[in-house]
CSV table of C-alpha atoms in Angstrom, one decimal:
chain,number,residue,atom,x,y,z
A,1,MET,CA,19.4,2.9,-28.5
A,2,GLU,CA,19.8,0.4,-25.7
A,3,VAL,CA,19.0,2.0,-22.3
A,4,THR,CA,20.3,0.5,-19.1
A,5,ALA,CA,19.9,2.2,-15.7
A,6,ILE,CA,20.0,1.6,-12.0
A,7,PHE,CA,17.0,2.8,-10.0
A,8,GLU,CA,17.2,3.3,-6.2
A,9,LEU,CA,13.7,2.9,-4.8
A,10,PRO,CA,12.6,6.0,-2.8
A,11,VAL,CA,11.5,3.5,-0.1
A,12,HIS,CA,12.6,-0.1,0.2
A,13,ILE,CA,10.0,-2.8,-0.5
A,14,TRP,CA,10.0,-6.1,1.3
A,15,VAL,CA,9.9,-9.1,-1.0
A,16,MET,CA,10.4,-12.8,-0.6
A,17,CYS,CA,13.8,-14.0,-1.7
A,18,ASP,CA,12.3,-16.0,-4.4
A,19,ALA,CA,11.6,-12.7,-6.2
A,20,LEU,CA,15.3,-12.0,-6.6
A,21,ASP,CA,17.4,-13.0,-9.7
A,22,ALA,CA,14.4,-12.5,-12.0
A,23,THR,CA,13.4,-10.2,-14.9
A,24,CYS,CA,9.9,-8.8,-14.9
A,25,PRO,CA,8.3,-6.8,-17.7
A,26,THR,CA,6.6,-3.5,-16.7
A,27,GLY,CA,6.1,0.0,-17.9
A,28,TYR,CA,4.2,3.3,-17.5
A,29,GLY,CA,1.8,4.6,-20.1
A,30,GLU,CA,3.3,3.9,-23.5
A,31,LEU,CA,6.8,3.4,-22.0
A,32,ARG,CA,7.9,-0.2,-21.7
A,33,PHE,CA,10.9,-1.6,-19.9
A,34,ASN,CA,12.1,-4.6,-17.9
A,35,VAL,CA,13.0,-4.6,-14.2
A,36,VAL,CA,16.0,-6.9,-13.4
A,37,MET,CA,16.2,-7.9,-9.8
A,38,PRO,CA,19.5,-8.1,-7.9
A,39,ASP,CA,20.8,-11.3,-6.2
A,40,GLY,CA,20.7,-11.9,-2.5
A,41,ARG,CA,24.4,-12.5,-1.7
A,42,PRO,CA,25.2,-11.3,1.8
A,43,PRO,CA,25.4,-8.8,3.3
A,44,VAL,CA,23.7,-6.3,0.9
A,45,GLY,CA,23.0,-8.3,-2.2
A,46,GLY,CA,24.7,-7.8,-5.6
A,47,PRO,CA,23.8,-6.4,-9.0
A,48,PRO,CA,22.2,-8.7,-11.6
A,49,PRO,CA,24.5,-9.9,-14.5
A,50,VAL,CA,23.6,-7.0,-16.8
A,51,PRO,CA,26.6,-5.7,-18.8
A,52,GLY,CA,28.1,-2.5,-17.5
A,53,VAL,CA,26.1,-2.4,-14.2
A,54,GLU,CA,28.7,-3.8,-11.8
A,55,SER,CA,31.4,-1.5,-13.3
A,56,ARG,CA,29.3,1.6,-12.4
A,57,SER,CA,30.0,1.1,-8.7
A,58,ASP,CA,32.8,3.2,-7.4
A,59,VAL,CA,35.8,1.4,-6.0
A,60,GLY,CA,35.4,0.8,-2.3
A,61,GLU,CA,31.7,2.0,-2.2
A,62,GLN,CA,29.2,-0.4,-0.7
A,63,VAL,CA,26.0,-0.3,-2.7
A,64,VAL,CA,23.0,-1.7,-1.0
A,65,TRP,CA,20.8,-3.8,-3.4
A,66,VAL,CA,18.9,-5.7,-0.8
A,67,GLN,CA,19.2,-5.8,3.0
A,68,GLU,CA,17.4,-7.7,5.7
A,69,TYR,CA,16.3,-5.6,8.7
A,70,SER,CA,14.9,-6.6,12.0
A,71,ALA,CA,11.2,-7.4,11.5
A,72,PHE,CA,8.5,-9.9,12.4
A,73,ILE,CA,7.8,-11.9,9.2
A,74,PRO,CA,5.3,-14.7,8.9
A,75,GLU,CA,7.0,-18.1,8.9
A,76,SER,CA,5.4,-19.0,5.6
A,77,LEU,CA,6.9,-15.9,3.9
A,78,ARG,CA,10.5,-16.4,4.8
A,79,PRO,CA,13.2,-15.8,3.8
A,80,ALA,CA,12.5,-12.2,2.8
A,81,THR,CA,14.5,-9.1,2.4
A,82,ALA,CA,14.1,-5.4,1.7
A,83,LEU,CA,14.7,-4.4,-1.9
A,84,HIS,CA,16.6,-1.1,-2.4
A,85,ARG,CA,17.7,-1.1,-6.0
A,86,VAL,CA,16.8,-2.6,-9.4
A,87,VAL,CA,18.2,-2.5,-12.9
A,88,VAL,CA,16.1,-1.1,-15.7
A,89,THR,CA,16.7,-2.5,-19.2
A,90,ASP,CA,15.1,-2.8,-22.7
A,91,VAL,CA,13.5,0.6,-22.5
A,92,GLU,CA,11.2,1.3,-25.4
A,93,GLY,CA,9.0,4.4,-25.8
A,94,PRO,CA,7.1,6.2,-28.6
A,95,SER,CA,8.8,8.9,-30.7
A,96,TYR,CA,7.3,12.3,-31.2
A,97,ASP,CA,8.0,14.5,-34.2
A,98,HIS,CA,7.3,17.7,-32.3
A,99,MET,CA,9.5,16.5,-29.4
A,100,SER,CA,12.4,14.8,-31.0
A,101,TRP,CA,14.4,15.3,-27.8
A,102,PHE,CA,11.9,13.2,-25.7
A,103,THR,CA,13.8,10.0,-26.2
A,104,PRO,CA,13.2,6.8,-24.2
A,105,GLU,CA,15.8,7.7,-21.7
A,106,HIS,CA,14.1,11.1,-21.2
A,107,GLN,CA,10.7,9.3,-20.9
A,108,LEU,CA,12.2,7.0,-18.3
A,109,GLY,CA,13.5,10.0,-16.3
A,110,GLU,CA,10.1,11.6,-16.5
A,111,TYR,CA,8.0,8.7,-15.5
A,112,ILE,CA,10.1,6.5,-13.2
A,113,ASN,CA,8.9,8.1,-9.9
A,114,LYS,CA,5.3,8.0,-11.1
A,115,TRP,CA,5.9,4.3,-11.9
A,116,PHE,CA,7.2,3.8,-8.4
A,117,ASP,CA,4.1,5.5,-6.9
A,118,ASP,CA,1.8,3.1,-8.7
A,119,VAL,CA,4.0,0.1,-7.7
A,120,ARG,CA,4.0,1.2,-4.1
A,121,THR,CA,0.3,1.8,-4.0
A,122,TRP,CA,-0.4,-1.8,-5.2
A,123,THR,CA,2.2,-3.1,-2.7
A,124,GLU,CA,0.6,-1.2,0.2
A,125,ILE,CA,-2.8,-2.5,-0.7
A,126,LEU,CA,-1.8,-6.1,-1.0
A,127,THR,CA,0.7,-6.3,2.0
A,128,GLY,CA,0.0,-3.4,4.3
A,129,GLN,CA,3.6,-2.1,4.0
A,130,ASP,CA,3.9,1.7,4.5
A,131,LEU,CA,5.9,3.0,1.6
A,132,ASP,CA,5.0,6.8,1.5
A,133,PRO,CA,8.4,8.5,0.6
A,134,ASN,CA,7.0,11.9,1.5
A,135,HIS,CA,5.9,11.2,5.0
A,136,ARG,CA,7.7,8.2,6.4
A,137,VAL,CA,7.0,6.3,9.6
A,138,TYR,CA,10.3,5.3,11.2
A,139,ASP,CA,10.9,2.3,13.5
A,140,ALA,CA,13.1,4.5,15.7
A,141,GLU,CA,11.7,7.7,17.4
A,142,SER,CA,13.6,10.2,19.5
A,143,VAL,CA,12.2,10.9,23.0
A,144,GLY,CA,12.4,14.6,24.0
A,145,GLU,CA,14.4,15.5,20.9
A,146,GLY,CA,15.7,19.1,21.2
A,147,LEU,CA,15.1,19.1,25.0
A,148,ARG,CA,18.1,19.8,27.4
A,149,PHE,CA,17.7,19.6,31.1
A,150,ILE,CA,19.5,22.3,33.1
A,151,GLU,CA,18.2,22.0,36.7
A,152,PRO,CA,18.1,19.4,37.8
A,153,PRO,CA,20.2,17.6,35.2
A,154,HIS,CA,18.3,14.6,34.0
A,155,ASP,CA,19.3,13.6,30.5
A,156,GLY,CA,18.4,10.0,31.4
A,157,ALA,CA,14.8,11.0,30.6
A,158,LEU,CA,15.8,11.3,27.0
A,159,GLY,CA,16.4,8.5,24.6
A,160,VAL,CA,15.1,6.6,21.6
A,161,LYS,CA,12.1,4.3,21.2
A,162,VAL,CA,12.8,1.4,18.9
A,163,THR,CA,10.0,-0.8,17.6
A,164,THR,CA,10.2,-4.0,15.5
A,165,PRO,CA,7.7,-3.8,12.6
A,166,ARG,CA,5.5,-6.6,11.4
A,167,VAL,CA,6.0,-7.0,7.7
A,168,ARG,CA,4.2,-9.0,5.0
A,169,PRO,CA,6.6,-9.2,2.1
A,170,LEU,CA,5.6,-9.7,-1.5
A,171,ARG,CA,5.7,-13.1,-3.0
A,172,ALA,CA,7.5,-13.5,-6.3
A,173,GLN,CA,4.3,-13.9,-8.3
A,174,GLU,CA,2.7,-10.9,-6.6
A,175,TRP,CA,5.7,-8.7,-7.4
A,176,ALA,CA,5.5,-9.8,-11.1
A,177,ALA,CA,1.8,-9.2,-11.1
A,178,ILE,CA,2.1,-5.7,-9.7
A,179,LEU,CA,4.7,-4.7,-12.3
A,180,GLY,CA,2.2,-6.0,-15.0
A,181,PHE,CA,-0.7,-4.1,-13.5
A,182,VAL,CA,1.3,-0.8,-13.6
A,183,ARG,CA,2.4,-1.5,-17.2
A,184,ASP,CA,-1.2,-2.1,-18.2
A,185,GLY,CA,-2.5,0.9,-16.4
A,186,LEU,CA,-4.7,-1.2,-14.1
A,187,GLU,CA,-5.7,0.8,-11.0
A,188,PRO,CA,-6.5,-0.8,-7.7
A,189,PRO,CA,-10.2,-0.6,-6.5
A,190,LEU,CA,-10.9,2.8,-5.0
A,191,GLU,CA,-12.0,1.3,-1.7
A,192,GLU,CA,-8.7,-0.4,-1.4
A,193,VAL,CA,-6.8,2.9,-2.0
A,194,LEU,CA,-9.0,4.5,0.7
A,195,SER,CA,-8.3,1.6,3.0
A,196,ARG,CA,-4.6,2.2,2.5
A,197,ASP,CA,-5.0,5.9,3.1
A,198,ALA,CA,-7.0,5.3,6.3
A,199,ARG,CA,-4.3,3.0,7.7
A,200,ALA,CA,-1.6,5.4,6.8
A,201,ALA,CA,-3.4,8.3,8.4
A,202,GLN,CA,-3.9,6.2,11.6
A,203,ARG,CA,-0.2,5.5,11.8
A,204,ARG,CA,0.5,9.2,11.6
A,205,GLY,CA,-2.0,10.3,14.2
A,206,ALA,CA,-4.4,11.9,11.7
A,207,ASN,CA,-7.4,10.4,13.3
A,208,ARG,CA,-10.1,12.5,11.7
A,209,ARG,CA,-8.8,11.7,8.2
A,210,ALA,CA,-8.5,8.0,9.1
A,211,ILE,CA,-12.1,7.8,10.1
A,212,ILE,CA,-13.4,9.6,7.0
A,213,ASP,CA,-11.3,7.5,4.6
A,214,ALA,CA,-12.3,4.3,6.4
A,215,ALA,CA,-16.0,5.2,6.2
A,216,ILE,CA,-15.8,6.1,2.5
A,217,ALA,CA,-14.1,2.8,1.8
A,218,LEU,CA,-16.8,1.0,3.8
A,219,GLU,CA,-19.6,2.9,2.0
A,220,ILE,CA,-18.2,1.9,-1.4
A,221,ALA,CA,-17.9,-1.8,-0.6
A,222,LEU,CA,-21.2,-2.0,1.4
A,223,GLY,CA,-23.1,-0.2,-1.3
A,224,ARG,CA,-21.8,-2.6,-4.0
A,225,HIS,CA,-22.6,-5.6,-1.8
A,226,VAL,CA,-26.2,-4.4,-1.2
A,227,ARG,CA,-26.8,-3.6,-4.9
A,228,SER,CA,-25.4,-7.0,-5.9
A,229,HIS,CA,-28.1,-8.6,-3.7
A,230,ARG,CA,-30.9,-6.3,-4.8
A,231,ASP,CA,-33.0,-9.0,-6.2
A,232,GLN,CA,-32.9,-10.9,-2.9
A,233,LEU,CA,-34.2,-7.9,-0.9
A,234,PRO,CA,-37.8,-7.1,0.0
A,235,GLU,CA,-39.5,-4.8,-2.5
A,236,GLY,CA,-39.7,-2.0,0.1
A,237,GLN,CA,-35.9,-2.2,0.7
A,238,GLN,CA,-35.2,-2.2,-3.0
A,239,ARG,CA,-36.9,1.1,-3.4
A,240,ARG,CA,-34.5,2.6,-0.8
A,241,ILE,CA,-31.5,2.0,-3.1
A,242,GLY,CA,-30.7,5.1,-5.2
A,243,GLU,CA,-27.9,7.2,-6.5
A,244,ARG,CA,-27.9,9.3,-3.3
A,245,THR,CA,-28.0,6.4,-0.8
A,246,ALA,CA,-25.2,6.9,1.7
A,247,LEU,CA,-23.5,4.7,4.3
A,248,GLY,CA,-26.3,5.1,6.9
A,249,GLY,CA,-28.9,4.2,4.3
A,250,TYR,CA,-27.1,1.1,3.3
A,251,ILE,CA,-26.6,0.0,6.9
A,252,ALA,CA,-30.4,0.5,7.5
A,253,ILE,CA,-31.2,-1.6,4.4
A,254,VAL,CA,-28.9,-4.4,5.6
A,255,GLU,CA,-30.5,-4.4,9.1
A,256,ASP,CA,-34.1,-4.1,8.0
A,257,SER,CA,-33.8,-6.8,5.2
A,258,GLY,CA,-31.7,-9.2,7.2
A,259,LEU,CA,-29.0,-9.3,4.6
A,260,GLN,CA,-26.0,-11.2,5.8
A,261,VAL,CA,-22.7,-9.3,6.1
A,262,ALA,CA,-19.4,-10.4,7.7
A,263,VAL,CA,-19.3,-7.5,10.3
A,264,PRO,CA,-22.0,-7.0,12.9
A,265,VAL,CA,-24.4,-4.2,11.9
A,266,ASP,CA,-23.9,-2.4,15.2
A,267,ARG,CA,-20.2,-2.0,14.4
A,268,LEU,CA,-21.0,-0.6,11.0
A,269,ARG,CA,-23.5,1.9,12.6
A,270,TRP,CA,-20.8,2.8,15.2
A,271,LEU,CA,-18.3,3.6,12.5
A,272,ASN,CA,-20.9,5.7,10.6
A,273,THR,CA,-21.5,7.7,13.8
A,274,LEU,CA,-17.8,8.4,14.1
A,275,ARG,CA,-17.7,9.5,10.5
A,276,ASN,CA,-20.7,11.8,11.0
A,277,ASP,CA,-19.2,13.4,14.1
A,278,ALA,CA,-15.9,13.9,12.3
A,279,VAL,CA,-17.5,15.5,9.2
A,280,HIS,CA,-20.4,17.5,10.7
A,281,ARG,CA,-18.9,18.4,14.1
A,282,GLY,CA,-15.2,18.3,13.4
A,283,ALA,CA,-14.7,15.7,16.2
A,284,ALA,CA,-11.4,13.8,16.2
A,285,PRO,CA,-11.9,10.4,17.7
A,286,GLY,CA,-9.3,8.9,20.1
A,287,ASP,CA,-6.6,6.4,19.1
A,288,TRP,CA,-8.4,3.4,20.4
A,289,ASP,CA,-11.6,4.2,18.5
A,290,VAL,CA,-9.7,4.9,15.3
A,291,GLY,CA,-7.8,1.6,15.6
A,292,SER,CA,-11.1,-0.3,16.1
A,293,ALA,CA,-12.9,1.5,13.2
A,294,VAL,CA,-10.0,0.8,10.8
A,295,GLN,CA,-10.2,-2.8,11.8
A,296,VAL,CA,-14.0,-2.9,11.0
A,297,MET,CA,-13.1,-1.5,7.5
A,298,ILE,CA,-10.4,-4.1,7.0
A,299,ASP,CA,-12.7,-7.0,8.1
A,300,PHE,CA,-15.5,-5.8,5.8
A,301,LEU,CA,-13.3,-5.3,2.8
A,302,GLY,CA,-11.5,-8.6,3.5
A,303,ALA,CA,-14.9,-10.5,3.1
A,304,HIS,CA,-16.8,-8.3,0.7
A,305,GLY,CA,-14.2,-6.3,-1.2
A,306,ARG,CA,-13.2,-6.8,-4.8
A,307,ILE,CA,-9.8,-8.1,-3.7
A,308,LEU,CA,-10.9,-11.1,-1.6
A,309,ARG,CA,-8.8,-12.4,1.2
A,310,THR,CA,-8.8,-15.3,3.6
A,311,GLY,CA,-10.5,-14.8,6.9
A,312,GLU,CA,-7.4,-15.7,9.0
A,313,ARG,CA,-4.2,-13.8,9.5
A,314,GLU,CA,-0.8,-15.2,8.8
A,315,PRO,CA,1.0,-16.6,11.8
A,316,GLY,CA,3.2,-13.8,13.2
A,317,GLY,CA,0.6,-11.0,12.6
A,318,GLY,CA,1.0,-10.5,8.9
A,319,GLU,CA,-1.5,-8.8,6.7
A,320,TRP,CA,-4.4,-10.6,4.9
A,321,VAL,CA,-3.5,-13.2,2.3
A,322,LEU,CA,-4.9,-12.9,-1.2
A,323,ARG,CA,-7.5,-15.5,-2.0
A,324,SER,CA,-8.4,-14.5,-5.5
C-alpha cells in the first residue's frame, strides 16, 4: 500500500533555501520512508508536487509550509527559512504475523515523533538551534503577566520583551545527512548531547544542571584527549590514568605533563570547581559564571571533540561550522 502523509514539525527547523524542493531518504528503526521538502514560494511556501497533497488543504485555509521570521542569520547561510511541514512518502516497514494490524501507516504513526526527536537532537548539536517541543524558549516574553496596578494605576510598567534570535540554519547537505543518520540509527557523541543539554538548561535558567552537564561533557572529551596521547605522557602521568579517573584528575595530568589543549588549564580547573560546588554543596552559580563555563565547554569540544569545528564563528554570531 502506498502511504503518503503530511507531517507538521512540533517545532520549526531553520534550513537554507537550497534544502527545499528535494527528496531525502530517512527512517526510524526498520521503518523506511522519504521526506519530500516543500517549495519556497512566498509568503508561506507551498506543497511539493506529490499527488493528492495539495488537494488535502481546505479551501481558504492558509497552510504554512515554510516561513521566514526575524532573525540574525550569517551572510554565508542566506537565504534561509523556517521549515514547518514536510510530506512523507514511500513508507516501507516490516510485517508481523502476531501483529497483522501493525501496518506501515501504523508504524509511521508510532514512530514519527521519535524520529523527529532524533532529527532535532542532531540539528541542535550541529547548529545550536533550540528545538525542544516540551519546554520552548520564546522570542517574546510578557513583562508582569497577570499583574494589574490598582493604586496608583501604572499599566505602562507592563509590556512585552521581544528579542531577535541568532540562527544558524542547516545547509542542504547537513539536512540530508541528518535524515540519513536517523535512518541508520547513528547517535551523536554523548558529549555533544550533553553540550546541547547544558546550553538548553542555561537558556532556561537551570544553572545547576547547566554546570553539571557542561562538566560531564568536558570530562568525556578531555578524558578521551588525554588517553589518545597516553604514549606521549611521562610514565608517572600514564599511571594516573585509570577507569576511575575523573575531570579533576585529567586536568591535573594535563597540567603536570604539559599536554597541549585549546583551553587554558586554569579555566578547566575553574569549571571543575563550579561542578564540585554544584554537586557536593548544592550551589547554583550565577548567570554570568554559567555563561562563561558553557563557553569553556563549547571551545574545548570545538577543538578536541569528535565533531570537529573551525576555530572561528560565522559572521553575524552563528554557531560553529563543521570542519569534518
